[in-house]
Amino acid sequence: MSALTGTRHLVWLVLRRDRVRLPLWVVGLTAITAVSARSVAGLYDTPVKVAGYGVTVEDSAASRLLNGTPYGVDTIAGITAYEVTALSGALVALMAIFLVVRHTRAEEESGAAELLRSTVLGRHAATAAALLVAAAASLLVGLLDAAVLVADDLPTGGSLLHGAAVAGVGLVFTAVAAVAAQVASSARGALGLAIAVGAVLFVVRGVGAVRKDALVWLSPFGWQEGVRAYAGDRWWPLLLLLACTGVLLALAGRLTAHRDFGAGLVQARSGRPRAGAWLGGPLGLAERVQRAMTLGWAVGLFAVGCLFGAVGREVVTLVESNPDIARVFGARLDDVVRGYFAFVISFLGVIVSAYAVASAMRLPHEESQGRAEMALATGVSRTRWALAHVLVTTVGSLVVLTLVGLGMAGTHALVSGDGSLFWPVLGGCLATAPAVLLVAATVVLLHGWRPRWVALAWAVFAFALLQSYLGDLLDLPDAVSSLSPFWHLSMLPVDDWDPVPALVVGVLAVLLAAVGLVGLRRRDLAS
């Protein structure tokens, strides 16, 4: 029996288990590219608008930090590539990281991998299966990316190059996740390590683009933009992506042979011999197990808020060169900055709801890992145990929203010298809290009554993201858009705050959570 015996069967098992999640990733990534390409063609339909865009982004530090070095932005094809390259690269990287860690270290922690290895299965079969599926998914995303760009009448050569670069980034981060899975002491640690590496490499590419120096070539995201799709079409940077993938996979294979099953090369720190009084209750335990995740989301989204705040002043210049952009923000020309922040606040509110869902997911995770059973054995009621996690999710969401608002409002005030929007922007972020908590409440509801369906809460987040980011471009009917809780809230700071929708959404969140807690008391625990 070789180390890869059984890989083919595990590939089918991974595809079977991800039969819903993986298609959602692939279709979602393709849809974002398709809609973005179509919207660019509609927004920049005259040479004057195209020229105005090029002048704006060429000298914009914020645009370079987010999207990289602009190449060929004097054409529709070049603008399309500039708008979608960074986003598609970041998302395909996340897809690969989540997929690889879920089917390697997370399987070891749950005990499923141990059961599989008790059969006729090679030592590296599980890792190889996860890598093969992640690599195939990345290639499929790249192929569909090129197909939708060609279908939008963009040059075939540049479209194929753009799709190949997206797939190449997916391959690199498939390998990054494989290395992280060998190093970190837990699945959460592996996810955090891989995502942190991706964030650092993204910032390195951005800083290199701002400074216009060779630093950009130290990042796979820099190699992705370095292919210069529609602006010279260079294929050789793809070799850097493939070479990096090969080196990292070889490293992961070597590290795999030097770690124990179920453990990483970096061992977890031993805790104190005696826990403090704070950890003696369910609230302290819930805060402890979610502390690292909350800190990571808070720091990351604070940085994102700072970036969006820094761009606020440049939106005026961009709209002056192309008034149609104001339509994207749903704003009047004389109020474009407020319209921009209303759009960004709604979008970032949806992103914060992803943290809220991830935080609420600790409930089913603690139950499946058996820690809930141990906590309940101490005499703590199910309701009190669950309420502790709900409270941590609620407070964590409010803290993250506050930091996003402070980052966005503070950097805008510093960059523009105009502090008049500080409190409206901060208040607008906090005003999205009812919708954020309603999305999180769906986790509590599903966990209480249908724990096997709890992953459907991510579908609620995905639809809210689609409606917020692309709803106007897709011209969704109100009946469909109203399924997102964010659609009902006031668009601050453009509109006046209406307390009625916020109150209704907030009450609905409380009701869903309460019904979920009732269900939790009436069913058996899974562990």
Short mmCIF file of C-alpha atoms in Angstrom, two decimals, residues 79-389:
data_model
loop_
_atom_site.label_atom_id
_atom_site.label_comp_id
_atom_site.label_asym_id
_atom_site.label_seq_id
_atom_site.Cartn_x
_atom_site.Cartn_y
_atom_site.Cartn_z
CA ILE A 79 -10.48 48.87 -16.96
CA THR A 80 -12.38 45.59 -16.61
CA ALA A 81 -9.19 43.71 -15.77
CA TYR A 82 -8.16 46.39 -13.27
CA GLU A 83 -11.53 46.28 -11.51
CA VAL A 84 -11.88 42.51 -11.19
CA THR A 85 -8.31 41.19 -10.88
CA ALA A 86 -7.68 41.93 -7.21
CA LEU A 87 -11.14 40.86 -6.06
CA SER A 88 -11.16 37.60 -8.01
CA GLY A 89 -7.64 36.78 -6.82
CA ALA A 90 -8.50 37.38 -3.16
CA LEU A 91 -11.71 35.36 -3.35
CA VAL A 92 -10.23 32.37 -5.16
CA ALA A 93 -7.47 32.34 -2.54
CA LEU A 94 -10.05 32.22 0.26
CA MET A 95 -11.93 29.44 -1.51
CA ALA A 96 -8.79 27.30 -1.74
CA ILE A 97 -7.77 27.98 1.87
CA PHE A 98 -11.16 27.09 3.35
CA LEU A 99 -11.44 23.96 1.21
CA VAL A 100 -8.00 22.55 2.01
CA VAL A 101 -8.13 23.23 5.77
CA ARG A 102 -11.69 21.89 6.06
CA HIS A 103 -10.73 18.55 4.52
CA THR A 104 -7.37 18.13 6.25
CA ARG A 105 -6.87 19.51 9.78
CA ALA A 106 -10.57 20.03 10.52
CA GLU A 107 -11.21 16.38 9.62
CA GLU A 108 -8.42 15.30 11.96
CA GLU A 109 -9.90 17.35 14.81
CA SER A 110 -13.39 15.94 14.33
CA GLY A 111 -12.13 12.35 14.34
CA ALA A 112 -13.48 11.64 10.85
CA ALA A 113 -9.96 11.33 9.43
CA GLU A 114 -9.05 8.74 12.06
CA LEU A 115 -12.07 6.63 11.10
CA LEU A 116 -11.10 6.82 7.43
CA ARG A 117 -7.48 5.89 8.17
CA SER A 118 -8.65 2.75 9.96
CA THR A 119 -9.58 1.48 6.49
CA VAL A 120 -7.21 0.78 3.58
CA LEU A 121 -5.95 4.33 3.13
CA GLY A 122 -2.51 5.80 2.53
CA ARG A 123 -0.96 8.32 4.94
CA HIS A 124 -1.14 11.23 2.50
CA ALA A 125 -4.37 10.28 0.71
CA ALA A 126 -6.58 12.78 2.56
CA THR A 127 -4.21 15.69 1.94
CA ALA A 128 -3.78 14.70 -1.70
CA ALA A 129 -7.55 14.48 -2.22
CA ALA A 130 -8.14 17.93 -0.72
CA LEU A 131 -5.35 19.42 -2.83
CA LEU A 132 -6.66 17.84 -6.02
CA VAL A 133 -10.19 19.15 -5.46
CA ALA A 134 -8.95 22.63 -4.53
CA ALA A 135 -6.69 22.73 -7.58
CA ALA A 136 -9.48 21.55 -9.88
CA ALA A 137 -11.86 24.15 -8.42
CA SER A 138 -9.28 26.90 -8.97
CA LEU A 139 -8.76 25.82 -12.59
CA LEU A 140 -12.52 25.75 -13.14
CA VAL A 141 -12.89 29.25 -11.71
CA GLY A 142 -10.12 30.46 -14.04
CA LEU A 143 -11.73 28.77 -17.05
CA LEU A 144 -15.15 30.27 -16.33
CA ASP A 145 -13.54 33.66 -15.64
CA ALA A 146 -12.02 33.61 -19.13
CA ALA A 147 -15.28 32.37 -20.67
CA VAL A 148 -17.43 35.19 -19.27
CA LEU A 149 -14.85 37.80 -20.32
CA VAL A 150 -14.78 36.40 -23.87
CA ALA A 151 -18.59 36.34 -23.86
CA ASP A 152 -18.48 40.05 -22.98
CA ASP A 153 -16.62 40.69 -26.26
CA LEU A 154 -13.23 41.25 -24.65
CA PRO A 155 -10.11 40.02 -26.53
CA THR A 156 -9.72 36.24 -26.32
CA GLY A 157 -5.99 36.20 -25.60
CA GLY A 158 -6.23 38.64 -22.72
CA SER A 159 -9.27 36.86 -21.30
CA LEU A 160 -7.49 33.50 -21.30
CA LEU A 161 -4.48 35.12 -19.65
CA HIS A 162 -6.67 36.74 -16.99
CA GLY A 163 -8.40 33.45 -16.23
CA ALA A 164 -5.09 31.60 -16.08
CA ALA A 165 -3.73 34.14 -13.58
CA VAL A 166 -6.81 33.77 -11.37
CA ALA A 167 -6.39 29.99 -11.44
CA GLY A 168 -2.69 30.40 -10.67
CA VAL A 169 -3.44 32.40 -7.51
CA GLY A 170 -5.86 29.66 -6.47
CA LEU A 171 -3.13 27.05 -6.93
CA VAL A 172 -0.62 29.06 -4.88
CA PHE A 173 -3.00 29.41 -1.95
CA THR A 174 -3.98 25.77 -2.19
CA ALA A 175 -0.34 25.07 -1.43
CA VAL A 176 -0.18 27.82 1.23
CA ALA A 177 -3.13 26.20 3.03
CA ALA A 178 -1.43 22.80 2.80
CA VAL A 179 1.69 24.19 4.51
CA ALA A 180 -0.36 26.01 7.15
CA ALA A 181 -2.24 22.77 7.91
CA GLN A 182 1.08 21.12 8.78
CA VAL A 183 2.37 23.98 10.92
CA ALA A 184 -0.59 25.18 13.00
CA SER A 185 -1.76 23.33 16.09
CA SER A 186 -5.45 23.42 15.13
CA ALA A 187 -7.76 23.92 12.16
CA ARG A 188 -8.61 27.42 13.37
CA GLY A 189 -4.93 28.18 13.64
CA ALA A 190 -4.30 26.87 10.14
CA LEU A 191 -7.08 29.03 8.74
CA GLY A 192 -5.81 32.08 10.59
CA LEU A 193 -2.23 31.48 9.48
CA ALA A 194 -3.12 30.96 5.81
CA ILE A 195 -5.44 33.98 5.71
CA ALA A 196 -2.84 36.11 7.50
CA VAL A 197 -0.23 35.11 4.90
CA GLY A 198 -2.68 36.06 2.17
CA ALA A 199 -3.42 39.42 3.80
CA VAL A 200 0.28 40.22 4.17
CA LEU A 201 0.98 39.30 0.54
CA PHE A 202 -1.96 41.43 -0.59
CA VAL A 203 -0.65 44.42 1.35
CA VAL A 204 2.88 43.83 0.01
CA ARG A 205 1.51 43.93 -3.54
CA GLY A 206 -0.43 47.12 -2.72
CA VAL A 207 2.53 48.88 -1.13
CA GLY A 208 4.70 47.92 -4.09
CA ALA A 209 2.10 49.35 -6.48
CA VAL A 210 1.93 52.61 -4.51
CA ARG A 211 5.73 52.95 -4.37
CA LYS A 212 6.05 51.74 -7.98
CA ASP A 213 9.00 49.52 -7.11
CA ALA A 214 9.99 45.85 -7.24
CA LEU A 215 8.20 45.03 -3.97
CA VAL A 216 5.15 44.12 -6.03
CA TRP A 217 7.04 41.10 -7.40
CA LEU A 218 7.32 39.54 -3.95
CA SER A 219 3.62 38.65 -3.93
CA PRO A 220 1.54 36.16 -5.96
CA PHE A 221 -1.02 38.95 -6.33
CA GLY A 222 1.70 41.00 -8.00
CA TRP A 223 2.42 38.11 -10.39
CA GLN A 224 -1.30 37.95 -11.12
CA GLU A 225 -1.48 41.59 -12.19
CA GLY A 226 1.94 41.25 -13.83
CA VAL A 227 0.48 39.22 -16.69
CA ARG A 228 -0.94 42.56 -17.93
CA ALA A 229 -4.08 41.10 -19.49
CA TYR A 230 -5.26 43.30 -22.41
CA ALA A 231 -2.15 45.48 -21.98
CA GLY A 232 0.68 43.54 -23.58
CA ASP A 233 -0.31 40.00 -22.50
CA ARG A 234 2.72 38.57 -20.72
CA TRP A 235 2.53 34.82 -20.01
CA TRP A 236 5.81 34.36 -18.13
CA PRO A 237 4.49 35.52 -14.71
CA LEU A 238 2.34 32.39 -14.78
CA LEU A 239 5.56 30.42 -14.41
CA LEU A 240 6.20 32.21 -11.09
CA LEU A 241 2.77 31.13 -9.86
CA LEU A 242 3.39 27.52 -10.90
CA ALA A 243 6.91 27.46 -9.46
CA CYS A 244 5.72 28.88 -6.13
CA THR A 245 2.95 26.26 -6.02
CA GLY A 246 5.43 23.48 -6.66
CA VAL A 247 7.87 24.66 -3.97
CA LEU A 248 5.13 25.06 -1.36
CA LEU A 249 3.62 21.65 -2.14
CA ALA A 250 7.04 20.04 -1.79
CA LEU A 251 7.47 21.83 1.54
CA ALA A 252 4.03 20.65 2.70
CA GLY A 253 4.87 17.08 1.72
CA ARG A 254 8.12 17.22 3.68
CA LEU A 255 6.45 18.76 6.75
CA THR A 256 3.69 16.14 6.68
CA ALA A 257 6.23 13.42 7.33
CA HIS A 258 7.53 15.23 10.42
CA ARG A 259 4.36 15.85 12.40
CA ASP A 260 2.07 13.63 14.43
CA PHE A 261 -1.42 12.87 13.23
CA GLY A 262 -3.86 15.42 14.70
CA ALA A 263 -1.10 17.84 15.73
CA GLY A 264 0.91 20.58 14.06
CA LEU A 265 4.62 21.27 14.07
CA VAL A 266 3.94 24.22 16.38
CA GLN A 267 2.48 22.82 19.57
CA ALA A 268 -0.28 24.64 21.41
CA ARG A 269 0.82 26.41 24.58
CA SER A 270 -0.03 24.72 27.82
CA GLY A 271 -2.61 26.61 29.82
CA ARG A 272 -2.25 27.73 33.41
CA PRO A 273 -2.63 25.00 36.05
CA ARG A 274 -5.67 26.80 37.46
CA ALA A 275 -8.22 28.81 35.55
CA GLY A 276 -9.24 32.25 36.68
CA ALA A 277 -12.65 32.96 38.13
CA TRP A 278 -13.78 34.44 34.79
CA LEU A 279 -13.40 31.04 33.10
CA GLY A 280 -15.52 29.38 35.75
CA GLY A 281 -18.74 30.32 33.95
CA PRO A 282 -20.13 29.75 30.43
CA LEU A 283 -19.73 33.42 29.49
CA GLY A 284 -16.03 33.44 30.28
CA LEU A 285 -15.53 30.17 28.39
CA ALA A 286 -17.43 31.49 25.34
CA GLU A 287 -15.36 34.68 25.38
CA ARG A 288 -12.14 32.68 25.65
CA VAL A 289 -12.83 30.35 22.72
CA GLN A 290 -13.91 33.27 20.47
CA ARG A 291 -11.29 35.81 21.52
CA ALA A 292 -8.72 35.08 18.81
CA MET A 293 -11.28 34.99 16.01
CA THR A 294 -12.90 38.24 17.13
CA LEU A 295 -9.52 39.94 17.39
CA GLY A 296 -8.58 38.81 13.87
CA TRP A 297 -11.84 40.00 12.32
CA ALA A 298 -11.68 43.30 14.24
CA VAL A 299 -8.16 44.12 13.09
CA GLY A 300 -8.83 43.08 9.49
CA LEU A 301 -12.10 44.97 9.11
CA PHE A 302 -10.69 48.05 10.87
CA ALA A 303 -7.99 48.12 8.19
CA VAL A 304 -10.61 47.69 5.45
CA GLY A 305 -12.63 50.54 6.95
CA CYS A 306 -9.53 52.76 6.92
CA LEU A 307 -8.96 51.98 3.23
CA PHE A 308 -12.53 52.82 2.24
CA GLY A 309 -12.40 56.00 4.31
CA ALA A 310 -9.18 57.10 2.62
CA VAL A 311 -10.78 56.72 -0.82
CA GLY A 312 -13.77 58.92 0.06
CA ARG A 313 -12.21 62.15 -1.15
CA GLU A 314 -11.16 60.65 -4.49
CA VAL A 315 -14.72 59.57 -5.26
CA VAL A 316 -15.54 63.19 -6.04
CA THR A 317 -12.79 63.31 -8.68
CA LEU A 318 -13.94 60.00 -10.14
CA VAL A 319 -17.56 61.14 -10.40
CA GLU A 320 -16.54 64.45 -11.93
CA SER A 321 -14.89 62.50 -14.76
CA ASN A 322 -17.87 60.14 -15.09
CA PRO A 323 -21.19 61.27 -13.52
CA ASP A 324 -22.72 57.82 -14.19
CA ILE A 325 -20.69 56.40 -11.28
CA ALA A 326 -22.92 58.33 -8.89
CA ARG A 327 -25.73 56.03 -10.05
CA VAL A 328 -23.86 53.04 -8.60
CA PHE A 329 -23.90 54.70 -5.19
CA GLY A 330 -27.51 55.81 -5.62
CA ALA A 331 -26.42 59.38 -4.92
CA ARG A 332 -26.93 62.81 -6.39
CA LEU A 333 -23.98 64.61 -7.91
CA ASP A 334 -24.09 67.27 -5.20
CA ASP A 335 -24.03 64.64 -2.48
CA VAL A 336 -21.75 62.00 -3.87
CA VAL A 337 -19.53 61.54 -0.80
CA ARG A 338 -22.52 60.77 1.41
CA GLY A 339 -23.83 58.39 -1.26
CA TYR A 340 -20.48 56.66 -1.42
CA PHE A 341 -20.36 56.14 2.34
CA ALA A 342 -23.98 54.92 2.39
CA PHE A 343 -23.05 52.28 -0.21
CA VAL A 344 -19.85 51.27 1.62
CA ILE A 345 -21.53 51.17 5.05
CA SER A 346 -24.19 48.78 3.77
CA PHE A 347 -21.55 46.62 2.07
CA LEU A 348 -19.27 46.47 5.11
CA GLY A 349 -22.27 45.79 7.34
CA VAL A 350 -22.86 42.65 5.29
CA ILE A 351 -19.19 41.71 5.66
CA VAL A 352 -19.46 42.12 9.44
CA SER A 353 -22.43 39.73 9.35
CA ALA A 354 -19.96 37.10 8.07
CA TYR A 355 -18.07 37.52 11.35
CA ALA A 356 -21.37 37.27 13.25
CA VAL A 357 -22.22 34.00 11.48
CA ALA A 358 -18.73 32.60 12.10
CA SER A 359 -18.99 33.57 15.76
CA ALA A 360 -22.46 32.04 16.18
CA MET A 361 -21.18 28.89 14.48
CA ARG A 362 -19.21 28.21 17.66
CA LEU A 363 -22.46 26.83 19.07
CA PRO A 364 -22.67 23.81 16.71
CA HIS A 365 -18.88 23.50 16.74
CA GLU A 366 -18.69 23.27 20.53
CA GLU A 367 -21.48 20.70 20.46
CA SER A 368 -19.90 18.53 17.76
CA GLN A 369 -16.50 18.63 19.52
CA GLY A 370 -18.02 17.43 22.79
CA ARG A 371 -17.09 20.52 24.80
CA ALA A 372 -20.73 21.54 25.16
CA GLU A 373 -21.46 18.22 26.84
CA MET A 374 -18.66 18.79 29.35
CA ALA A 375 -19.87 22.33 30.11
CA LEU A 376 -23.44 21.14 30.58
CA ALA A 377 -22.24 18.36 32.91
CA THR A 378 -21.27 21.07 35.44
CA GLY A 379 -24.87 22.01 36.05
CA VAL A 380 -25.06 24.84 33.52
CA SER A 381 -28.38 24.85 31.67
CA ARG A 382 -28.50 24.64 27.89
CA THR A 383 -30.12 28.04 27.68
CA ARG A 384 -27.45 29.68 29.82
CA TRP A 385 -24.67 27.99 27.81
CA ALA A 386 -26.17 29.05 24.48
CA LEU A 387 -26.97 32.58 25.70
CA ALA A 388 -23.33 33.05 26.66
CA HIS A 389 -22.27 32.41 23.05
#
